Amino acid sequence: MPIPTFPEANHPIVKSLSHYNDQELLTLFQRYTDTGQYFVAIFCRYSPMVYTLIQHSARSPVQADYLFALIWRHIFTNWASRHPRLSAEGMTFQSWLVNITALCINQ
C-alpha cells in the first residue's frame, strides 16, 4: 500500500508554517481551531509516519484508510478541546502520536 500524498502539503500557507516546532503548531491550533492551517501543517508533517505504522497492522487498504481517518479525527478532537501537556508527561508530540496510533490500532 503506498503512503497517500496530500496536495495540501505543498500549499504556500502550509509551507510557511514549516519553521514552527510541534509545540508551537499545537498551541496555535488550539488557539485558532477555526482557521485549520495549523492542524493541516501537523497533519502533513506526521501523516506519512502514522500511515506507515497503520500499514503494518491493517488487513486491507480499506482498513488502513479507515484507521488513518479515525486516528486523525481523534487527534483533532483531542487537541481542539484540550491541550495535553506533553512536557509534564515527559513526551514529545511524536511519541504521543505513536502511542495514540497504537491505541487506535489495537482497539
Coordinates of C-alpha atoms in Angstrom, one line a residue:
M1 CA 0.0 0.0 0.0
P2 CA 1.5 3.3 -1.0
I3 CA 1.6 6.1 1.5
P4 CA -1.0 8.7 0.4
T5 CA 0.1 12.1 -0.6
F6 CA -1.8 15.3 0.0
P7 CA -1.6 18.3 -2.2
E8 CA -2.2 20.5 0.9
A9 CA 1.4 19.8 1.9
N10 CA 2.6 21.9 -1.0
H11 CA 0.3 24.8 -0.3
P12 CA 2.1 28.1 0.4
I13 CA 0.2 28.6 3.7
V14 CA 1.2 25.2 5.0
K15 CA 4.8 25.6 3.8
S16 CA 5.1 28.9 5.5
L17 CA 4.4 27.1 8.9
S18 CA 7.3 24.7 8.5
H19 CA 9.6 26.7 10.8
Y20 CA 7.3 26.2 13.8
N21 CA 8.1 23.3 16.1
D22 CA 5.4 20.8 17.1
Q23 CA 4.5 22.5 20.4
E24 CA 4.1 25.9 18.7
L25 CA 1.8 24.4 16.0
L26 CA -0.2 22.6 18.6
T27 CA -0.7 25.8 20.7
L28 CA -1.6 27.8 17.6
F29 CA -4.0 25.0 16.5
Q30 CA -5.8 25.1 19.8
R31 CA -5.9 28.9 19.9
Y32 CA -7.2 29.2 16.3
T33 CA -9.1 25.9 15.6
D34 CA -11.4 27.6 13.1
T35 CA -8.6 28.5 10.6
G36 CA -7.4 24.9 10.1
Q37 CA -4.0 25.8 8.8
Y38 CA -2.2 24.7 11.9
F39 CA -3.9 21.3 12.0
V40 CA -3.2 20.8 8.3
A41 CA 0.5 21.6 9.0
I42 CA 0.6 19.0 11.8
F43 CA -1.2 16.5 9.6
C44 CA 1.1 17.0 6.6
R45 CA 4.2 16.7 8.9
Y46 CA 3.1 13.4 10.5
S47 CA 0.6 11.7 8.2
P48 CA 3.4 9.6 6.5
M49 CA 4.5 8.2 9.9
V50 CA 1.0 7.4 11.0
Y51 CA 0.1 5.7 7.8
T52 CA 3.3 3.7 7.8
L53 CA 2.5 2.4 11.4
I54 CA -1.0 1.5 10.3
Q55 CA 0.2 -0.3 7.2
H56 CA 1.9 -2.9 9.4
S57 CA -1.3 -3.8 11.2
A58 CA -4.1 -3.3 8.6
R59 CA -5.5 -6.3 6.9
S60 CA -6.5 -4.3 3.8
P61 CA -6.1 -0.9 2.2
V62 CA -9.7 -0.1 3.1
Q63 CA -9.0 -0.9 6.8
A64 CA -5.8 1.2 6.7
D65 CA -7.6 4.2 5.3
Y66 CA -10.4 3.8 7.9
L67 CA -7.9 3.6 10.8
F68 CA -6.0 6.6 9.3
A69 CA -9.2 8.7 9.3
L70 CA -10.2 7.6 12.8
I71 CA -6.8 8.4 14.3
W72 CA -6.7 11.9 12.8
R73 CA -10.2 12.6 13.9
H74 CA -9.2 11.5 17.4
I75 CA -6.1 13.8 17.2
F76 CA -8.2 16.7 16.0
T77 CA -10.9 16.4 18.7
N78 CA -8.3 15.7 21.5
W79 CA -6.2 18.7 20.7
A80 CA -9.0 21.1 19.8
S81 CA -10.9 20.5 23.0
R82 CA -8.0 20.3 25.4
H83 CA -4.3 20.7 25.2
P84 CA -2.4 17.8 26.9
R85 CA 0.9 18.9 28.5
L86 CA 3.5 16.8 26.8
S87 CA 6.4 18.2 28.7
A88 CA 4.7 17.4 32.0
E89 CA 4.3 13.8 30.9
G90 CA 7.9 13.7 29.5
M91 CA 6.7 13.1 26.0
T92 CA 7.2 14.7 22.6
F93 CA 4.3 15.1 20.3
Q94 CA 5.7 12.4 18.0
S95 CA 5.9 9.9 20.9
W96 CA 2.3 10.8 21.9
L97 CA 1.2 10.3 18.3
V98 CA 2.8 6.9 18.1
N99 CA 1.1 5.9 21.4
I100 CA -2.3 7.2 20.1
T101 CA -1.8 5.4 16.8
A102 CA -1.0 2.1 18.7
L103 CA -4.1 2.5 20.9
C104 CA -6.4 3.1 17.9
I105 CA -4.9 0.1 16.0
N106 CA -5.3 -2.2 19.0
Q107 CA -9.0 -1.3 19.7

